[in-house]
mmCIF file of C-alpha atoms and ligand atoms in Angstrom:
data_model
loop_
_atom_site.group_PDB
_atom_site.id
_atom_site.type_symbol
_atom_site.label_atom_id
_atom_site.label_comp_id
_atom_site.label_asym_id
_atom_site.label_seq_id
_atom_site.Cartn_x
_atom_site.Cartn_y
_atom_site.Cartn_z
ATOM 1 C CA MET A 1 16.040 -118.932 -84.794
ATOM 2 C CA TYR A 2 18.468 -117.117 -82.878
ATOM 3 C CA ASN A 3 20.267 -119.958 -82.389
ATOM 4 C CA TYR A 4 21.612 -119.583 -85.689
ATOM 5 C CA TRP A 5 23.712 -116.746 -84.580
ATOM 6 C CA ASN A 6 27.199 -117.537 -84.116
ATOM 7 C CA SER A 7 29.062 -116.073 -80.795
ATOM 8 C CA ARG A 8 30.301 -113.003 -82.559
ATOM 9 C CA THR A 9 26.605 -111.786 -83.508
ATOM 10 C CA ARG A 10 25.312 -112.919 -79.803
ATOM 11 C CA GLY A 11 28.025 -110.384 -78.512
ATOM 12 C CA LEU A 12 27.427 -107.550 -80.088
ATOM 13 C CA SER A 13 25.500 -104.319 -78.848
ATOM 14 C CA PRO A 14 24.852 -102.719 -81.968
ATOM 15 C CA TYR A 15 24.875 -98.633 -82.584
ATOM 16 C CA VAL A 16 21.303 -97.183 -82.475
ATOM 17 C CA PRO A 17 21.091 -93.987 -84.855
ATOM 18 C CA GLY A 18 18.638 -90.940 -84.368
ATOM 19 C CA GLU A 19 15.238 -91.623 -85.438
ATOM 20 C CA GLN A 20 14.453 -90.899 -89.006
ATOM 21 C CA PRO A 21 10.595 -90.838 -88.979
ATOM 22 C CA GLY A 22 8.615 -91.396 -92.003
ATOM 23 C CA ASP A 23 6.250 -88.568 -91.586
ATOM 24 C CA LYS A 24 7.194 -84.699 -92.107
ATOM 25 C CA LYS A 25 5.249 -83.807 -88.748
ATOM 26 C CA TYR A 26 8.780 -83.093 -86.938
ATOM 27 C CA ILE A 27 11.347 -80.304 -86.785
ATOM 28 C CA LYS A 28 14.214 -82.658 -87.114
ATOM 29 C CA LEU A 29 16.946 -81.563 -84.923
ATOM 30 C CA ASN A 30 18.195 -85.034 -84.078
ATOM 31 C CA THR A 31 20.830 -86.222 -86.200
ATOM 32 C CA ASN A 32 22.959 -83.239 -87.261
ATOM 33 C CA GLU A 33 22.073 -83.103 -90.797
ATOM 34 C CA ASN A 34 22.326 -79.900 -92.561
ATOM 35 C CA PRO A 35 19.309 -77.844 -93.030
ATOM 36 C CA TYR A 36 20.158 -76.536 -96.240
ATOM 37 C CA PRO A 37 20.034 -78.298 -99.519
ATOM 38 C CA PRO A 38 22.874 -80.100 -101.353
ATOM 39 C CA SER A 39 24.684 -77.957 -104.192
ATOM 40 C CA PRO A 40 22.531 -77.915 -107.082
ATOM 41 C CA LYS A 41 25.495 -79.029 -109.035
ATOM 42 C CA VAL A 42 25.349 -82.051 -107.081
ATOM 43 C CA ILE A 43 22.236 -82.916 -108.029
ATOM 44 C CA GLU A 44 22.972 -82.097 -111.743
ATOM 45 C CA ALA A 45 25.995 -84.210 -111.616
ATOM 46 C CA ILE A 46 23.678 -87.427 -110.138
ATOM 47 C CA ARG A 47 21.107 -86.783 -112.795
ATOM 48 C CA ASN A 48 23.770 -87.092 -115.544
ATOM 49 C CA ALA A 49 25.193 -90.381 -113.755
ATOM 50 C CA ALA A 50 21.796 -91.747 -113.757
ATOM 51 C CA GLY A 51 22.133 -93.396 -117.050
ATOM 52 C CA GLU A 52 23.270 -96.349 -119.439
ATOM 53 C CA ARG A 53 26.468 -96.402 -117.818
ATOM 54 C CA LEU A 54 24.945 -98.095 -114.749
ATOM 55 C CA ARG A 55 25.476 -101.130 -116.317
ATOM 56 C CA LEU A 56 28.968 -100.918 -115.528
ATOM 57 C CA TYR A 57 30.524 -101.364 -112.166
ATOM 58 C CA PRO A 58 32.220 -98.250 -110.821
ATOM 59 C CA ASP A 59 35.994 -97.441 -110.421
ATOM 60 C CA PRO A 60 37.102 -99.110 -107.272
ATOM 61 C CA THR A 61 39.841 -96.485 -106.740
ATOM 62 C CA CYS A 62 37.634 -93.861 -106.429
ATOM 63 C CA GLN A 63 40.448 -91.783 -108.750
ATOM 64 C CA GLU A 64 38.261 -88.853 -109.681
ATOM 65 C CA LEU A 65 36.777 -87.956 -106.192
ATOM 66 C CA ARG A 66 40.200 -88.776 -104.861
ATOM 67 C CA GLU A 67 41.629 -85.824 -107.186
ATOM 68 C CA ALA A 68 38.732 -83.940 -106.274
ATOM 69 C CA ILE A 69 39.270 -84.178 -102.526
ATOM 70 C CA ALA A 70 43.378 -83.738 -103.223
ATOM 71 C CA GLN A 71 42.496 -80.340 -105.117
ATOM 72 C CA THR A 72 40.316 -78.850 -102.453
ATOM 73 C CA TYR A 73 42.189 -79.825 -99.460
ATOM 74 C CA ARG A 74 45.739 -79.453 -100.729
ATOM 75 C CA VAL A 75 47.192 -82.617 -100.358
ATOM 76 C CA LYS A 76 47.929 -85.606 -102.813
ATOM 77 C CA PRO A 77 45.383 -88.272 -104.241
ATOM 78 C CA GLU A 78 47.469 -91.095 -102.521
ATOM 79 C CA GLN A 79 46.673 -89.095 -99.079
ATOM 80 C CA VAL A 80 42.946 -89.602 -99.744
ATOM 81 C CA PHE A 81 40.994 -92.642 -98.920
ATOM 82 C CA THR A 82 37.446 -92.776 -99.826
ATOM 83 C CA GLY A 83 34.529 -94.915 -98.333
ATOM 84 C CA ASN A 84 30.569 -95.457 -98.019
ATOM 85 C CA GLY A 85 29.989 -92.649 -95.300
ATOM 86 C CA SER A 86 32.656 -91.610 -92.607
ATOM 87 C CA ASP A 87 31.164 -94.437 -90.310
ATOM 88 C CA GLU A 88 32.197 -97.311 -92.966
ATOM 89 C CA VAL A 89 35.864 -95.460 -93.168
ATOM 90 C CA LEU A 90 35.972 -95.487 -89.331
ATOM 91 C CA ALA A 91 34.983 -99.208 -89.448
ATOM 92 C CA PHE A 92 38.127 -99.826 -91.385
ATOM 93 C CA VAL A 93 40.524 -97.971 -89.472
ATOM 94 C CA PHE A 94 39.510 -99.621 -86.440
ATOM 95 C CA ALA A 95 39.792 -102.918 -88.402
ATOM 96 C CA GLY A 96 43.205 -102.086 -89.951
ATOM 97 C CA PHE A 97 44.975 -99.966 -87.093
ATOM 98 C CA PHE A 98 43.711 -100.723 -83.473
ATOM 99 C CA GLY A 99 44.143 -103.695 -81.120
ATOM 100 C CA PRO A 100 44.695 -106.761 -80.203
ATOM 101 C CA ASP A 101 46.847 -106.017 -77.152
ATOM 102 C CA PRO A 102 45.113 -105.555 -74.003
ATOM 103 C CA ALA A 103 48.401 -104.224 -72.399
ATOM 104 C CA TYR A 104 47.636 -101.248 -75.003
ATOM 105 C CA PRO A 105 44.147 -100.553 -75.190
ATOM 106 C CA LEU A 106 42.875 -98.180 -77.604
ATOM 107 C CA LEU A 107 42.076 -94.524 -75.664
ATOM 108 C CA PHE A 108 38.848 -92.216 -76.600
ATOM 109 C CA PRO A 109 37.002 -89.947 -74.611
ATOM 110 C CA ASP A 110 33.904 -91.174 -72.175
ATOM 111 C CA ILE A 111 31.791 -88.813 -73.625
ATOM 112 C CA THR A 112 32.031 -89.035 -77.461
ATOM 113 C CA TYR A 113 30.858 -90.533 -80.753
ATOM 114 C CA SER A 114 28.724 -93.568 -79.177
ATOM 115 C CA PHE A 115 29.739 -95.807 -82.466
ATOM 116 C CA TYR A 116 33.499 -95.872 -81.503
ATOM 117 C CA PRO A 117 32.880 -98.678 -78.577
ATOM 118 C CA VAL A 118 30.491 -100.551 -80.630
ATOM 119 C CA TYR A 119 33.495 -100.817 -83.522
ATOM 120 C CA GLY A 120 35.910 -101.514 -80.771
ATOM 121 C CA ASN A 121 33.379 -104.688 -79.503
ATOM 122 C CA LEU A 122 32.991 -105.621 -83.315
ATOM 123 C CA TRP A 123 36.711 -105.993 -84.049
ATOM 124 C CA ASN A 124 37.675 -107.189 -80.359
ATOM 125 C CA ILE A 125 39.679 -104.440 -79.609
ATOM 126 C CA PRO A 126 40.541 -103.313 -76.090
ATOM 127 C CA PHE A 127 39.841 -100.207 -75.638
ATOM 128 C CA ARG A 128 39.498 -97.492 -72.591
ATOM 129 C CA ALA A 129 37.264 -94.495 -72.060
ATOM 130 C CA VAL A 130 39.287 -91.467 -70.865
ATOM 131 C CA PRO A 131 36.444 -89.258 -68.727
ATOM 132 C CA VAL A 132 36.522 -85.659 -70.180
ATOM 133 C CA THR A 133 37.072 -82.848 -67.649
ATOM 134 C CA GLU A 134 34.186 -81.574 -65.481
ATOM 135 C CA ASP A 135 33.480 -78.998 -68.189
ATOM 136 C CA PHE A 136 33.364 -81.456 -70.736
ATOM 137 C CA SER A 137 36.867 -80.654 -72.440
ATOM 138 C CA ILE A 138 39.285 -83.264 -73.486
ATOM 139 C CA ASN A 139 42.591 -82.889 -71.702
ATOM 140 C CA PRO A 140 45.223 -83.478 -74.144
ATOM 141 C CA LYS A 141 47.550 -84.395 -71.190
ATOM 142 C CA ASP A 142 45.283 -87.379 -70.803
ATOM 143 C CA TYR A 143 46.091 -88.924 -74.191
ATOM 144 C CA GLN A 144 50.005 -88.442 -73.742
ATOM 145 C CA THR A 145 50.415 -91.775 -72.579
ATOM 146 C CA SER A 146 51.004 -95.369 -73.621
ATOM 147 C CA SER A 147 48.348 -96.692 -75.680
ATOM 148 C CA GLY A 148 47.058 -99.101 -78.772
ATOM 149 C CA GLY A 149 46.195 -95.695 -80.311
ATOM 150 C CA ILE A 150 43.699 -92.770 -79.610
ATOM 151 C CA ILE A 151 40.370 -91.563 -81.510
ATOM 152 C CA PHE A 152 38.284 -88.570 -80.729
ATOM 153 C CA PRO A 153 36.067 -85.913 -83.094
ATOM 154 C CA ASN A 154 37.269 -82.439 -83.031
ATOM 155 C CA PRO A 155 35.017 -80.994 -82.594
ATOM 156 C CA ASN A 156 34.024 -83.492 -79.971
ATOM 157 C CA ALA A 157 30.277 -84.868 -80.147
ATOM 158 C CA PRO A 158 27.891 -84.544 -78.948
ATOM 159 C CA THR A 159 29.942 -81.503 -76.780
ATOM 160 C CA GLY A 160 30.969 -79.547 -79.682
ATOM 161 C CA LYS A 161 33.848 -78.509 -77.918
ATOM 162 C CA ALA A 162 36.753 -78.225 -80.328
ATOM 163 C CA LEU A 163 40.623 -78.380 -79.226
ATOM 164 C CA PRO A 164 43.252 -76.054 -81.150
ATOM 165 C CA PHE A 165 45.520 -78.228 -83.336
ATOM 166 C CA GLN A 166 48.622 -77.219 -80.989
ATOM 167 C CA ALA A 167 46.789 -79.542 -78.179
ATOM 168 C CA ILE A 168 46.439 -82.416 -81.064
ATOM 169 C CA GLN A 169 50.088 -82.306 -81.852
ATOM 170 C CA GLU A 170 51.242 -82.783 -78.257
ATOM 171 C CA ILE A 171 49.301 -86.166 -78.634
ATOM 172 C CA LEU A 172 50.507 -86.573 -81.753
ATOM 173 C CA ILE A 173 54.606 -86.487 -80.994
ATOM 174 C CA CYS A 174 53.965 -88.561 -77.941
ATOM 175 C CA GLN A 175 51.944 -91.086 -79.627
ATOM 176 C CA GLU A 176 54.457 -91.131 -82.855
ATOM 177 C CA LYS A 177 57.271 -92.135 -80.457
ATOM 178 C CA GLN A 178 55.158 -95.339 -79.556
ATOM 179 C CA GLY A 179 54.292 -96.229 -82.994
ATOM 180 C CA ARG A 180 50.686 -95.268 -82.474
ATOM 181 C CA ILE A 181 47.979 -93.765 -84.683
ATOM 182 C CA VAL A 182 46.198 -90.596 -83.657
ATOM 183 C CA VAL A 183 43.137 -90.559 -85.751
ATOM 184 C CA ILE A 184 41.152 -87.161 -85.439
ATOM 185 C CA ASP A 185 37.481 -87.760 -86.627
ATOM 186 C CA GLU A 186 36.548 -83.951 -88.484
ATOM 187 C CA ALA A 187 33.079 -84.809 -89.110
ATOM 188 C CA TYR A 188 32.268 -81.220 -87.759
ATOM 189 C CA ALA A 189 35.406 -79.366 -88.285
ATOM 190 C CA ALA A 190 33.532 -77.178 -91.187
ATOM 191 C CA PHE A 191 31.470 -75.395 -88.322
ATOM 192 C CA GLY A 192 34.366 -73.399 -86.695
ATOM 193 C CA GLY A 193 36.830 -76.038 -85.624
ATOM 194 C CA GLU A 194 40.761 -76.046 -86.803
ATOM 195 C CA SER A 195 41.380 -78.775 -89.135
ATOM 196 C CA ALA A 196 44.479 -80.801 -88.761
ATOM 197 C CA VAL A 197 44.643 -81.887 -92.326
ATOM 198 C CA PRO A 198 47.789 -79.322 -92.864
ATOM 199 C CA HIS A 199 49.629 -81.085 -90.523
ATOM 200 C CA ILE A 200 49.617 -84.732 -92.278
ATOM 201 C CA MET A 201 53.345 -84.295 -93.903
ATOM 202 C CA GLU A 202 54.666 -83.610 -90.740
ATOM 203 C CA HIS A 203 53.237 -86.480 -88.695
ATOM 204 C CA PRO A 204 53.040 -89.774 -90.188
ATOM 205 C CA ASN A 205 50.545 -91.252 -87.851
ATOM 206 C CA LEU A 206 47.794 -88.375 -88.157
ATOM 207 C CA LEU A 207 44.820 -89.630 -90.100
ATOM 208 C CA THR A 208 41.868 -87.180 -90.402
ATOM 209 C CA ILE A 209 38.320 -88.513 -90.999
ATOM 210 C CA HIS A 210 35.835 -86.269 -93.119
ATOM 211 C CA THR A 211 32.126 -87.079 -94.279
ATOM 212 C CA LEU A 212 29.796 -85.080 -96.685
ATOM 213 C CA SER A 213 26.615 -85.780 -94.582
ATOM 214 C CA LYS A 214 26.885 -82.772 -92.322
ATOM 215 C CA SER A 215 28.833 -79.826 -94.103
ATOM 216 C CA ALA A 216 28.100 -80.852 -97.719
ATOM 217 C CA SER A 217 24.002 -81.608 -96.754
ATOM 218 C CA LEU A 218 24.757 -85.142 -98.278
ATOM 219 C CA ALA A 219 23.913 -87.489 -95.194
ATOM 220 C CA GLY A 220 21.799 -89.588 -98.126
ATOM 221 C CA LEU A 221 24.385 -90.174 -100.348
ATOM 222 C CA ARG A 222 26.639 -91.966 -97.848
ATOM 223 C CA VAL A 223 30.387 -90.737 -98.654
ATOM 224 C CA GLY A 224 33.272 -90.424 -95.865
ATOM 225 C CA PHE A 225 36.807 -90.034 -96.669
ATOM 226 C CA ALA A 226 40.131 -90.368 -94.548
ATOM 227 C CA ILE A 227 43.214 -88.069 -95.416
ATOM 228 C CA GLY A 228 46.700 -88.989 -94.089
ATOM 229 C CA ASN A 229 49.919 -90.750 -94.949
ATOM 230 C CA GLU A 230 50.386 -92.756 -98.004
ATOM 231 C CA ALA A 231 51.303 -95.767 -95.891
ATOM 232 C CA LEU A 232 48.029 -95.437 -93.948
ATOM 233 C CA ILE A 233 45.727 -95.031 -97.282
ATOM 234 C CA GLU A 234 47.414 -98.186 -98.213
ATOM 235 C CA GLY A 235 46.546 -99.656 -95.199
ATOM 236 C CA LEU A 236 42.573 -98.679 -95.300
ATOM 237 C CA CYS A 237 42.520 -99.590 -99.006
ATOM 238 C CA ARG A 238 43.561 -103.263 -98.232
ATOM 239 C CA ILE A 239 40.887 -103.638 -95.750
ATOM 240 C CA ARG A 240 38.567 -102.185 -98.069
ATOM 241 C CA ASP A 241 39.606 -104.667 -100.635
ATOM 242 C CA SER A 242 39.370 -107.546 -98.274
ATOM 243 C CA PHE A 243 35.783 -106.682 -97.658
ATOM 244 C CA ASN A 244 34.332 -105.410 -100.656
ATOM 245 C CA SER A 245 35.782 -103.457 -103.518
ATOM 246 C CA TYR A 246 32.802 -101.208 -104.699
ATOM 247 C CA THR A 247 31.902 -99.148 -101.616
ATOM 248 C CA LEU A 248 30.951 -95.991 -103.511
ATOM 249 C CA ASP A 249 28.328 -96.429 -106.486
ATOM 250 C CA ARG A 250 28.387 -94.263 -109.603
ATOM 251 C CA LEU A 251 25.840 -91.879 -108.488
ATOM 252 C CA ALA A 252 27.490 -91.295 -105.061
ATOM 253 C CA LEU A 253 30.665 -90.713 -106.915
ATOM 254 C CA ALA A 254 29.300 -88.342 -109.485
ATOM 255 C CA GLY A 255 27.668 -86.417 -106.778
ATOM 256 C CA ALA A 256 30.607 -86.493 -104.075
ATOM 257 C CA VAL A 257 32.623 -84.906 -106.623
ATOM 258 C CA ALA A 258 30.607 -82.338 -107.646
ATOM 259 C CA ALA A 259 30.048 -81.446 -103.650
ATOM 260 C CA VAL A 260 33.955 -81.425 -102.906
ATOM 261 C CA LEU A 261 34.434 -78.909 -105.942
ATOM 262 C CA ASP A 262 31.667 -76.728 -104.690
ATOM 263 C CA VAL A 263 33.610 -74.715 -102.049
ATOM 264 C CA SER A 264 31.615 -71.249 -102.058
ATOM 265 C CA TYR A 265 28.447 -72.961 -102.083
ATOM 266 C CA TYR A 266 29.170 -74.867 -98.919
ATOM 267 C CA ARG A 267 30.913 -71.932 -97.063
ATOM 268 C CA GLU A 268 28.146 -70.011 -97.477
ATOM 269 C CA ILE A 269 25.330 -72.346 -96.031
ATOM 270 C CA ASN A 270 27.735 -73.499 -93.361
ATOM 271 C CA ARG A 271 28.045 -69.841 -92.160
ATOM 272 C CA LYS A 272 24.553 -69.455 -91.885
ATOM 273 C CA VAL A 273 24.443 -72.344 -90.066
ATOM 274 C CA ILE A 274 27.144 -70.870 -87.628
ATOM 275 C CA VAL A 275 25.537 -67.590 -87.178
ATOM 276 C CA THR A 276 22.478 -69.515 -86.213
ATOM 277 C CA ARG A 277 24.221 -71.429 -83.654
ATOM 278 C CA GLU A 278 25.320 -68.230 -82.127
ATOM 279 C CA ARG A 279 21.883 -66.604 -82.311
ATOM 280 C CA VAL A 280 20.323 -69.658 -80.611
ATOM 281 C CA THR A 281 23.100 -69.960 -77.707
ATOM 282 C CA LYS A 282 22.704 -66.487 -76.777
ATOM 283 C CA ALA A 283 18.936 -66.799 -76.624
ATOM 284 C CA LEU A 284 19.025 -70.010 -74.771
ATOM 285 C CA THR A 285 21.641 -68.599 -72.114
ATOM 286 C CA GLN A 286 20.239 -65.221 -71.695
ATOM 287 C CA ASP A 287 16.998 -65.666 -72.048
ATOM 288 C CA LEU A 288 16.162 -69.060 -71.208
ATOM 289 C CA ASP A 289 18.044 -69.826 -68.311
ATOM 290 C CA PHE A 290 19.797 -72.933 -70.154
ATOM 291 C CA ASP A 291 23.561 -73.743 -69.999
ATOM 292 C CA VAL A 292 25.117 -74.110 -73.104
ATOM 293 C CA LEU A 293 28.346 -75.595 -73.991
ATOM 294 C CA PRO A 294 30.576 -73.494 -76.161
ATOM 295 C CA SER A 295 30.064 -75.237 -79.656
ATOM 296 C CA GLU A 296 31.988 -75.273 -82.735
ATOM 297 C CA ALA A 297 30.176 -77.795 -84.454
ATOM 298 C CA ASN A 298 26.384 -77.611 -86.388
ATOM 299 C CA PHE A 299 24.851 -78.683 -83.130
ATOM 300 C CA ILE A 300 24.636 -77.458 -79.417
ATOM 301 C CA PHE A 301 24.883 -79.414 -76.083
ATOM 302 C CA ILE A 302 22.228 -77.921 -73.550
ATOM 303 C CA ARG A 303 20.812 -78.516 -70.152
ATOM 304 C CA SER A 304 17.868 -76.933 -68.720
ATOM 305 C CA SER A 305 18.220 -75.539 -65.220
ATOM 306 C CA ARG A 306 14.495 -76.398 -64.431
ATOM 307 C CA GLN A 307 13.762 -79.688 -66.555
ATOM 308 C CA ARG A 308 15.369 -83.098 -66.583
ATOM 309 C CA GLY A 309 16.889 -84.268 -69.858
ATOM 310 C CA ALA A 310 14.125 -87.070 -70.461
ATOM 311 C CA GLU A 311 11.315 -84.573 -69.507
ATOM 312 C CA LEU A 312 12.515 -82.103 -71.914
ATOM 313 C CA PHE A 313 13.159 -84.249 -74.766
ATOM 314 C CA ALA A 314 9.688 -85.980 -74.416
ATOM 315 C CA ALA A 315 8.158 -82.779 -74.327
ATOM 316 C CA LEU A 316 9.978 -81.370 -77.090
ATOM 317 C CA ARG A 317 8.574 -84.435 -79.063
ATOM 318 C CA GLU A 318 5.004 -83.645 -78.222
ATOM 319 C CA GLN A 319 5.401 -80.481 -79.660
ATOM 320 C CA GLY A 320 6.927 -81.825 -83.139
ATOM 321 C CA ILE A 321 10.656 -81.276 -82.417
ATOM 322 C CA LEU A 322 13.069 -84.306 -82.275
ATOM 323 C CA VAL A 323 16.394 -83.778 -80.584
ATOM 324 C CA ARG A 324 19.093 -86.347 -79.380
ATOM 325 C CA HIS A 325 18.917 -87.429 -75.551
ATOM 326 C CA PHE A 326 21.917 -89.477 -74.316
ATOM 327 C CA ASN A 327 20.486 -91.543 -71.226
ATOM 328 C CA LYS A 328 24.130 -91.621 -69.791
ATOM 329 C CA PRO A 329 25.010 -90.652 -66.282
ATOM 330 C CA ARG A 330 27.295 -88.011 -67.512
ATOM 331 C CA THR A 331 25.026 -87.000 -70.290
ATOM 332 C CA ALA A 332 21.461 -87.566 -68.788
ATOM 333 C CA ASP A 333 20.408 -83.991 -68.082
ATOM 334 C CA PHE A 334 21.675 -82.737 -71.468
ATOM 335 C CA LEU A 335 20.397 -82.359 -74.749
ATOM 336 C CA ARG A 336 21.855 -82.263 -78.266
ATOM 337 C CA VAL A 337 20.050 -80.039 -80.671
ATOM 338 C CA SER A 338 21.113 -79.915 -84.461
ATOM 339 C CA ILE A 339 21.158 -76.341 -85.681
ATOM 340 C CA GLY A 340 18.107 -76.028 -88.097
ATOM 341 C CA THR A 341 16.973 -72.933 -90.407
ATOM 342 C CA ASP A 342 16.294 -69.757 -88.677
ATOM 343 C CA GLU A 343 12.895 -70.596 -88.933
ATOM 344 C CA GLU A 344 13.089 -73.808 -87.314
ATOM 345 C CA MET A 345 14.980 -72.863 -84.402
ATOM 346 C CA ASP A 346 12.446 -69.803 -83.922
ATOM 347 C CA ILE A 347 9.972 -72.532 -83.721
ATOM 348 C CA PHE A 348 11.962 -74.298 -80.940
ATOM 349 C CA LEU A 349 13.169 -71.478 -78.923
ATOM 350 C CA ASN A 350 9.351 -70.144 -78.613
ATOM 351 C CA VAL A 351 8.422 -73.845 -77.493
ATOM 352 C CA LEU A 352 10.999 -73.707 -75.055
ATOM 353 C CA GLY A 353 9.884 -70.658 -73.781
ATOM 354 C CA LYS A 354 6.485 -71.411 -73.240
ATOM 355 C CA GLY A 355 7.508 -74.584 -71.494
ATOM 356 C CA ALA A 356 9.818 -72.530 -69.025
ATOM 357 C CA MET A 357 7.070 -70.040 -68.668
ATOM 358 C CA LYS A 358 4.427 -72.886 -67.705
ATOM 359 C CA LEU A 359 7.279 -74.097 -64.909
ATOM 360 C CA THR A 360 7.584 -70.253 -63.750
ATOM 361 C CA LEU A 361 4.178 -69.840 -63.317
ATOM 362 C CA LYS A 362 3.520 -73.195 -61.332
ATOM 363 C CA SER A 363 6.797 -72.530 -58.978
HETATM 364 N N1 PMP B 1 31.683 -89.303 -86.618
HETATM 365 C C1 PMP B 1 31.013 -88.544 -85.832
HETATM 366 C C2 PMP B 1 31.549 -87.851 -84.634
HETATM 367 C C3 PMP B 1 29.316 -88.541 -86.177
HETATM 368 O O1 PMP B 1 29.016 -87.731 -85.467
HETATM 369 C C4 PMP B 1 29.056 -89.289 -87.591
HETATM 370 C C5 PMP B 1 27.645 -89.078 -87.642
HETATM 371 N N2 PMP B 1 26.673 -89.492 -86.797
HETATM 372 C C6 PMP B 1 29.884 -89.873 -88.061
HETATM 373 C C7 PMP B 1 31.087 -89.938 -87.804
HETATM 374 C C8 PMP B 1 29.302 -90.494 -89.285
HETATM 375 O O2 PMP B 1 28.910 -89.568 -90.440
HETATM 376 P P1 PMP B 1 28.484 -90.438 -91.735
HETATM 377 O O3 PMP B 1 28.744 -92.103 -91.641
HETATM 378 O O4 PMP B 1 26.961 -90.099 -91.969
HETATM 379 O O5 PMP B 1 29.558 -90.084 -92.769
#
């Protein structure tokens, strides 16, 4: 029945998300979820919203949530756009601000969030993947050139490496002169990186993208948002309102408002994630002979000096630990490991320690 597909559908190469196994037997370190539960206030707000009013459509403008975000991030509600996970916000960004001139390709790193080329293909946007440096850094100079716009995560994924705002500023200034937008995907900024949000007033071409999936422990709720100049936000609203007026349901809106306002709860759990990340990084490099890229995210990108990435991925899976392996030339020997609880990470280190011992004995 594939002949019912149109040429657009035939031409797609969809994104493949990390596995979500149905059983509980795995330690899940593969999709950068937060290992700690959402704030109790979020659960309470969703319970309160699960009532008779579900009969009614939700607020299409998401006003209350935009006000809560504005308050927490010290911006104006008109500078905030909300959507069904940051993936949806990103899909709208690609549709609204990039392409179609092949002389001016969208630029993003060759090692980055693998949804970007998928959106590029979906919307027929010419793009060029810019190689990250030998040590997997984004070189800001590479993005000070003519382009059809720029997008990258800061910290980058799956490397975890972050740029200071000063480096991003150079790119913003250069691209503004050419009338191009710079989109900074801050999915992981709560884990140590420097956010660009305080600079949206100085740079009308700066758009930052955020998600409640990682730092707010709400991957299951599907809420993301963008912060930037009012005109950029209006552009995103035009795209959304030509697609689906109600991208966020009443339960998601209620939970998201509570999450965004409970700053102290999340500061505390994310601090714990950072402490665990540093401890695991130290153990991997000092005791287990791994290379670990310096991470400012809730995951680490690691390479064993003894085992290939694919082998190690399979061995960990066998032991009930799921991580992520990106089987591309530059990343094939690495694994991306989300930071779990201390208990989970101890099991992970233990399994690696035993594996390394076996290999040492063999050689
Ligand atoms: N941006 C980056 C860099 C990500 O890693 C992810 C998570 N896969 C997302 C955006 C999307 O997150 P969500 O749709 O859950 O908000």
